[in-house]
mmCIF file of C-alpha atoms in Angstrom:
data_model
loop_
_atom_site.group_PDB
_atom_site.id
_atom_site.type_symbol
_atom_site.label_atom_id
_atom_site.label_comp_id
_atom_site.label_asym_id
_atom_site.label_seq_id
_atom_site.Cartn_x
_atom_site.Cartn_y
_atom_site.Cartn_z
ATOM 1 C CA UNK Y 121 164.930 73.109 204.510
ATOM 2 C CA UNK Y 122 161.727 73.202 202.488
ATOM 3 C CA UNK Y 123 162.748 76.513 200.870
ATOM 4 C CA UNK Y 124 166.127 75.071 199.937
ATOM 5 C CA UNK Y 125 164.471 71.998 198.393
ATOM 6 C CA UNK Y 126 162.119 74.209 196.393
ATOM 7 C CA UNK Y 127 165.091 76.298 195.213
ATOM 8 C CA UNK Y 128 166.919 73.166 194.093
ATOM 9 C CA UNK Y 129 163.802 71.849 192.359
ATOM 10 C CA UNK Y 130 163.529 75.025 190.266
ATOM 11 C CA UNK Y 131 167.112 74.562 189.085
ATOM 12 C CA UNK Y 132 166.477 70.977 188.030
ATOM 13 C CA UNK Y 133 166.420 70.303 184.287
ATOM 14 C CA UNK Y 134 163.061 69.047 182.963
ATOM 15 C CA UNK Y 135 161.630 68.718 179.474
ATOM 16 C CA UNK Y 136 158.611 67.299 177.685
ATOM 17 C CA UNK Y 137 159.050 63.911 176.016
ATOM 18 C CA UNK Y 138 156.732 61.548 174.132
ATOM 19 C CA UNK Y 139 156.167 59.582 177.349
ATOM 20 C CA UNK Y 140 156.180 62.278 180.035
ATOM 21 C CA UNK Y 141 155.149 65.924 179.772
ATOM 22 C CA UNK Y 142 157.498 66.934 182.587
ATOM 23 C CA UNK Y 143 160.334 64.416 182.371
ATOM 24 C CA UNK Y 144 163.300 64.924 184.690
ATOM 25 C CA UNK Y 145 166.464 65.269 182.615
ATOM 26 C CA UNK Y 146 168.820 65.231 185.606
ATOM 27 C CA UNK Y 147 169.235 63.576 188.986
ATOM 28 C CA UNK Y 148 168.556 65.559 192.155
ATOM 29 C CA UNK Y 149 170.818 65.120 195.191
ATOM 30 C CA UNK Y 150 170.231 66.665 198.612
ATOM 31 C CA UNK Y 151 172.773 66.098 201.389
ATOM 32 C CA UNK Y 152 171.913 66.950 204.981
ATOM 33 C CA UNK Y 153 174.870 67.102 207.354
ATOM 34 C CA UNK Y 154 174.025 66.232 210.957
ATOM 35 C CA UNK Y 155 176.385 67.954 213.397
ATOM 36 C CA UNK Y 156 177.075 67.063 217.021
ATOM 37 C CA UNK Y 157 177.500 70.452 218.684
ATOM 38 C CA UNK Y 158 176.995 69.120 222.203
ATOM 39 C CA UNK Y 159 180.220 67.116 222.289
ATOM 40 C CA UNK Y 160 181.861 69.238 219.586
ATOM 41 C CA UNK Y 161 182.576 66.176 217.443
ATOM 42 C CA UNK Y 162 181.961 67.951 214.162
ATOM 43 C CA UNK Y 163 179.938 65.973 211.644
ATOM 44 C CA UNK Y 164 178.040 63.126 213.298
ATOM 45 C CA UNK Y 165 176.121 61.886 210.280
ATOM 46 C CA UNK Y 166 175.183 62.449 206.663
ATOM 47 C CA UNK Y 167 171.763 61.916 205.097
ATOM 48 C CA UNK Y 168 171.812 61.827 201.297
ATOM 49 C CA UNK Y 169 168.496 62.019 199.439
ATOM 50 C CA UNK Y 170 168.593 61.195 195.733
ATOM 51 C CA UNK Y 171 165.755 61.535 193.237
ATOM 52 C CA UNK Y 172 166.954 59.684 190.154
ATOM 53 C CA UNK Y 173 165.734 60.558 186.702
ATOM 54 C CA UNK Y 174 163.858 57.658 185.170
ATOM 55 C CA UNK Y 175 165.590 55.313 182.766
ATOM 56 C CA UNK Y 176 164.267 55.315 179.216
ATOM 57 C CA UNK Y 177 164.017 52.543 176.679
ATOM 58 C CA UNK Y 178 165.307 53.001 173.151
ATOM 59 C CA UNK Y 179 161.728 52.742 171.833
ATOM 60 C CA UNK Y 180 160.648 55.696 173.987
ATOM 61 C CA UNK Y 181 163.451 58.025 172.878
ATOM 62 C CA UNK Y 182 163.821 57.124 169.201
ATOM 63 C CA UNK Y 183 161.917 60.280 168.104
ATOM 64 C CA UNK Y 184 163.734 62.627 170.479
ATOM 65 C CA UNK Y 185 166.079 65.310 169.292
ATOM 66 C CA UNK Y 186 169.807 64.574 169.350
ATOM 67 C CA UNK Y 187 170.116 66.554 172.587
ATOM 68 C CA UNK Y 188 167.313 64.605 174.283
ATOM 69 C CA UNK Y 189 168.787 61.289 173.101
ATOM 70 C CA UNK Y 190 172.164 62.290 174.540
ATOM 71 C CA UNK Y 191 170.478 63.130 177.865
ATOM 72 C CA UNK Y 192 168.708 59.750 177.883
ATOM 73 C CA UNK Y 193 171.997 57.958 177.198
ATOM 74 C CA UNK Y 194 173.717 59.797 180.060
ATOM 75 C CA UNK Y 195 170.817 59.085 182.438
ATOM 76 C CA UNK Y 196 170.826 55.368 181.605
ATOM 77 C CA UNK Y 197 174.638 55.222 181.913
ATOM 78 C CA UNK Y 198 174.590 56.844 185.360
ATOM 79 C CA UNK Y 199 171.824 54.508 186.576
ATOM 80 C CA UNK Y 200 173.809 51.537 185.304
ATOM 81 C CA UNK Y 201 176.891 52.827 187.141
ATOM 82 C CA UNK Y 202 174.816 53.144 190.316
ATOM 83 C CA UNK Y 203 173.580 49.549 189.969
ATOM 84 C CA UNK Y 204 177.121 48.302 189.468
ATOM 85 C CA UNK Y 205 178.325 50.150 192.563
ATOM 86 C CA UNK Y 206 175.529 48.737 194.703
ATOM 87 C CA UNK Y 207 176.171 45.245 193.328
ATOM 88 C CA UNK Y 208 179.857 45.568 194.216
ATOM 89 C CA UNK Y 209 178.911 46.934 197.642
ATOM 90 C CA UNK Y 210 176.729 43.875 198.285
ATOM 91 C CA UNK Y 211 179.609 41.565 197.335
ATOM 92 C CA UNK Y 212 181.950 43.464 199.654
ATOM 93 C CA UNK Y 213 179.443 43.052 202.498
ATOM 94 C CA UNK Y 214 179.669 39.279 201.971
ATOM 95 C CA UNK Y 215 183.415 39.385 202.501
ATOM 96 C CA UNK Y 216 184.519 39.358 198.851
ATOM 97 C CA UNK Y 217 187.385 41.583 197.756
ATOM 98 C CA UNK Y 218 185.969 43.915 195.130
ATOM 99 C CA UNK Y 219 186.570 47.500 194.103
ATOM 100 C CA UNK Y 220 183.484 49.703 194.031
ATOM 101 C CA UNK Y 221 183.543 51.566 190.667
ATOM 102 C CA UNK Y 222 182.201 54.879 191.979
ATOM 103 C CA UNK Y 223 184.280 56.888 189.458
ATOM 104 C CA UNK Y 224 182.141 55.614 186.565
ATOM 105 C CA UNK Y 225 179.710 58.570 186.671
ATOM 106 C CA UNK Y 226 179.219 61.962 188.299
ATOM 107 C CA UNK Y 227 176.242 60.578 190.253
ATOM 108 C CA UNK Y 228 178.262 57.802 191.876
ATOM 109 C CA UNK Y 229 181.133 60.216 192.554
ATOM 110 C CA UNK Y 230 178.745 62.354 194.601
ATOM 111 C CA UNK Y 231 177.499 59.247 196.409
ATOM 112 C CA UNK Y 232 181.017 57.878 196.931
ATOM 113 C CA UNK Y 233 180.926 58.020 200.737
ATOM 114 C CA UNK Y 234 177.586 56.222 200.929
ATOM 115 C CA UNK Y 235 178.816 53.510 198.551
ATOM 116 C CA UNK Y 236 182.260 52.926 200.042
ATOM 117 C CA UNK Y 237 181.620 53.127 203.770
ATOM 118 C CA UNK Y 238 180.635 49.786 205.307
ATOM 119 C CA UNK Y 239 178.440 51.443 207.973
ATOM 120 C CA UNK Y 240 176.288 53.292 205.407
ATOM 121 C CA UNK Y 241 172.641 52.234 205.036
ATOM 122 C CA UNK Y 242 170.727 52.216 201.761
ATOM 123 C CA UNK Y 243 166.975 52.446 201.151
ATOM 124 C CA UNK Y 244 165.232 52.572 197.753
ATOM 125 C CA UNK Y 245 161.735 53.865 196.942
ATOM 126 C CA UNK Y 246 160.137 53.342 193.517
ATOM 127 C CA UNK Y 247 157.141 54.996 191.879
ATOM 128 C CA UNK Y 248 155.033 52.833 189.573
ATOM 129 C CA UNK Y 249 151.915 53.579 187.570
ATOM 130 C CA UNK Y 250 148.510 51.906 188.131
ATOM 131 C CA UNK Y 251 147.572 52.425 184.468
ATOM 132 C CA UNK Y 252 147.524 49.115 182.488
ATOM 133 C CA UNK Y 253 149.270 50.689 179.483
ATOM 134 C CA UNK Y 254 152.249 51.493 181.735
ATOM 135 C CA UNK Y 255 152.644 47.929 183.025
ATOM 136 C CA UNK Y 256 155.806 47.331 181.009
ATOM 137 C CA UNK Y 257 157.346 50.519 182.394
ATOM 138 C CA UNK Y 258 156.342 49.600 185.950
ATOM 139 C CA UNK Y 259 157.943 46.155 185.648
ATOM 140 C CA UNK Y 260 161.117 47.731 184.256
ATOM 141 C CA UNK Y 261 161.142 50.188 187.174
ATOM 142 C CA UNK Y 262 160.796 47.382 189.712
ATOM 143 C CA UNK Y 263 163.621 45.434 188.081
ATOM 144 C CA UNK Y 264 165.868 48.504 188.155
ATOM 145 C CA UNK Y 265 165.044 49.227 191.797
ATOM 146 C CA UNK Y 266 165.703 45.606 192.801
ATOM 147 C CA UNK Y 267 169.101 45.817 191.100
ATOM 148 C CA UNK Y 268 169.902 49.134 192.830
ATOM 149 C CA UNK Y 269 168.788 47.687 196.177
ATOM 150 C CA UNK Y 270 171.252 44.837 195.730
ATOM 151 C CA UNK Y 271 168.855 42.007 194.918
ATOM 152 C CA UNK Y 272 169.767 39.366 192.354
ATOM 153 C CA UNK Y 273 167.971 38.470 189.140
ATOM 154 C CA UNK Y 274 165.850 35.871 190.962
ATOM 155 C CA UNK Y 275 164.346 38.510 193.283
ATOM 156 C CA UNK Y 276 161.706 39.436 190.686
ATOM 157 C CA UNK Y 277 158.976 36.867 190.086
ATOM 158 C CA UNK Y 278 156.502 37.652 187.309
ATOM 159 C CA UNK Y 279 152.980 36.227 187.058
ATOM 160 C CA UNK Y 280 151.446 36.278 183.610
ATOM 161 C CA UNK Y 281 147.765 35.359 183.564
ATOM 162 C CA UNK Y 282 145.194 35.964 180.863
ATOM 163 C CA UNK Y 283 142.543 38.167 182.428
ATOM 164 C CA UNK Y 284 138.949 37.134 181.779
ATOM 165 C CA UNK Y 285 135.746 38.653 183.030
ATOM 166 C CA UNK Y 286 134.206 37.205 186.229
ATOM 167 C CA UNK Y 287 137.164 34.950 186.983
ATOM 168 C CA UNK Y 288 137.401 34.093 190.685
ATOM 169 C CA UNK Y 289 140.143 35.886 192.589
ATOM 170 C CA UNK Y 290 142.768 33.312 193.578
ATOM 171 C CA UNK Y 291 145.492 33.571 196.179
ATOM 172 C CA UNK Y 292 148.992 34.377 194.905
ATOM 173 C CA UNK Y 293 151.628 31.976 196.220
ATOM 174 C CA UNK Y 294 155.274 31.527 195.247
ATOM 175 C CA UNK Y 295 156.410 27.973 194.599
ATOM 176 C CA UNK Y 296 159.217 26.948 197.009
ATOM 177 C CA UNK Y 297 161.531 26.298 194.046
ATOM 178 C CA UNK Y 298 161.360 30.051 193.283
ATOM 179 C CA UNK Y 299 161.952 31.273 196.834
ATOM 180 C CA UNK Y 300 164.782 33.767 197.152
ATOM 181 C CA UNK Y 301 167.177 33.415 200.120
ATOM 182 C CA UNK Y 302 165.506 36.383 201.838
ATOM 183 C CA UNK Y 303 161.999 34.972 201.275
ATOM 184 C CA UNK Y 304 163.070 31.570 202.607
ATOM 185 C CA UNK Y 305 164.488 33.089 205.804
ATOM 186 C CA UNK Y 306 161.338 35.183 206.298
ATOM 187 C CA UNK Y 307 159.175 32.104 205.789
ATOM 188 C CA UNK Y 308 161.195 30.166 208.365
ATOM 189 C CA UNK Y 309 160.591 32.940 210.886
ATOM 190 C CA UNK Y 310 156.802 32.841 210.400
ATOM 191 C CA UNK Y 311 155.875 29.214 209.729
ATOM 192 C CA UNK Y 312 154.607 27.073 212.617
ATOM 193 C CA UNK Y 313 154.414 30.125 214.921
ATOM 194 C CA UNK Y 314 158.124 30.808 214.558
ATOM 195 C CA UNK Y 315 159.280 27.351 215.604
ATOM 196 C CA UNK Y 316 161.955 27.321 212.881
ATOM 197 C CA UNK Y 317 163.183 30.864 213.441
ATOM 198 C CA UNK Y 318 166.489 29.541 214.760
ATOM 199 C CA UNK Y 319 167.030 27.605 211.517
ATOM 200 C CA UNK Y 320 167.126 30.889 209.586
ATOM 201 C CA UNK Y 321 170.242 31.831 211.579
ATOM 202 C CA UNK Y 322 171.944 28.481 210.946
ATOM 203 C CA UNK Y 323 171.584 28.101 207.189
ATOM 204 C CA UNK Y 324 173.932 29.929 204.752
ATOM 205 C CA UNK Y 325 172.491 33.327 203.831
ATOM 206 C CA UNK Y 326 172.473 32.491 200.114
ATOM 207 C CA UNK Y 327 170.337 29.354 200.520
ATOM 208 C CA UNK Y 328 167.490 29.574 197.995
ATOM 209 C CA UNK Y 329 164.340 27.563 197.465
ATOM 210 C CA UNK Y 330 165.865 25.862 194.444
ATOM 211 C CA UNK Y 331 168.553 24.441 196.724
ATOM 212 C CA UNK Y 332 166.259 23.242 199.508
ATOM 213 C CA UNK Y 333 164.117 21.396 196.969
ATOM 214 C CA UNK Y 334 167.158 19.133 196.447
ATOM 215 C CA UNK Y 335 167.737 18.514 200.157
ATOM 216 C CA UNK Y 336 167.237 15.022 201.512
ATOM 217 C CA UNK Y 337 166.036 13.898 204.925
ATOM 218 C CA UNK Y 338 169.574 13.842 206.314
ATOM 219 C CA UNK Y 339 170.223 17.486 205.380
ATOM 220 C CA UNK Y 340 167.003 18.655 207.017
ATOM 221 C CA UNK Y 341 167.860 16.726 210.181
ATOM 222 C CA UNK Y 342 171.378 18.201 210.296
ATOM 223 C CA UNK Y 343 170.253 21.784 209.739
ATOM 224 C CA UNK Y 344 167.393 21.587 212.241
ATOM 225 C CA UNK Y 345 169.348 19.684 214.900
ATOM 226 C CA UNK Y 346 167.220 16.547 214.979
ATOM 227 C CA UNK Y 347 165.322 14.058 212.854
ATOM 228 C CA UNK Y 348 161.844 14.902 214.170
ATOM 229 C CA UNK Y 349 162.062 18.649 213.695
ATOM 230 C CA UNK Y 350 163.851 18.147 210.359
ATOM 231 C CA UNK Y 351 161.057 15.896 209.104
ATOM 232 C CA UNK Y 352 158.462 18.454 210.215
ATOM 233 C CA UNK Y 353 160.173 21.245 208.267
ATOM 234 C CA UNK Y 354 160.446 18.990 205.229
ATOM 235 C CA UNK Y 355 156.718 18.192 205.503
ATOM 236 C CA UNK Y 356 155.806 21.895 205.746
ATOM 237 C CA UNK Y 357 157.772 22.675 202.572
ATOM 238 C CA UNK Y 358 156.061 19.781 200.784
ATOM 239 C CA UNK Y 359 152.716 21.198 201.932
ATOM 240 C CA UNK Y 360 153.672 24.540 200.358
ATOM 241 C CA UNK Y 361 154.506 22.742 197.101
ATOM 242 C CA UNK Y 362 151.157 20.938 197.163
ATOM 243 C CA UNK Y 363 149.239 24.172 197.818
ATOM 244 C CA UNK Y 364 150.989 25.899 194.901
ATOM 245 C CA UNK Y 365 150.302 23.026 192.531
ATOM 246 C CA UNK Y 366 146.662 22.876 193.606
ATOM 247 C CA UNK Y 367 146.313 26.641 193.137
ATOM 248 C CA UNK Y 368 147.902 26.484 189.670
ATOM 249 C CA UNK Y 369 145.510 23.679 188.711
ATOM 250 C CA UNK Y 370 142.547 25.817 189.772
ATOM 251 C CA UNK Y 371 143.855 28.775 187.734
ATOM 252 C CA UNK Y 372 144.233 26.595 184.644
ATOM 253 C CA UNK Y 373 140.694 25.347 185.128
ATOM 254 C CA UNK Y 374 139.431 28.928 185.459
ATOM 255 C CA UNK Y 375 141.091 29.930 182.179
ATOM 256 C CA UNK Y 376 139.688 26.927 180.338
ATOM 257 C CA UNK Y 377 136.130 27.481 181.546
#
């Protein structure tokens, strides 16, 4: 397997650009077919490994040759097609009738089975740079990966702080109004030693922090199955709000000092 991967890597198109000395100019796809020879069932599974070429901004490719600019356009178009397919796949998983546009690019045509089949699983790994000058690229990479993984626009929360020397290191907390549905369910499973874990199974899966901030006492009581436990959950969320506001006040004070 390793020899085959090395052989495929040598055939992959790469070229030097203004940003990367060894930029990938093509996507790499490796499909491993898992056969069941014991019961003679033929193919029992398919593992598809994809190494996507990085997307490029217009500013990074403006001095490229016409050929390189065409490659960048095709790479960005295929990544956009992949994001659209995954977005449609996420909607289909929620019961909505949508057509997955896998014919939009050669990449998504190859991945058609993984995108169309309901029992397929998807995992995304991103590589970001620790160098401060690459921060903008790293943020763009994370946004792209979140879109490919099926997360919405509200899944990415940016913190912009002016960095000063000798500032105290403060805890990073997300205000409840910015909680994503996934974050809210995870928080319910951990807070108060998991006492509200059952609530995560009762609420609609698209319930976000922005919505719960508008809930009244009656809604908390209904969701939690009682006034006492509903009031406790409401108090815990208010405590989170207070901690975030206190932390933000401390950060403002640090910047002003």
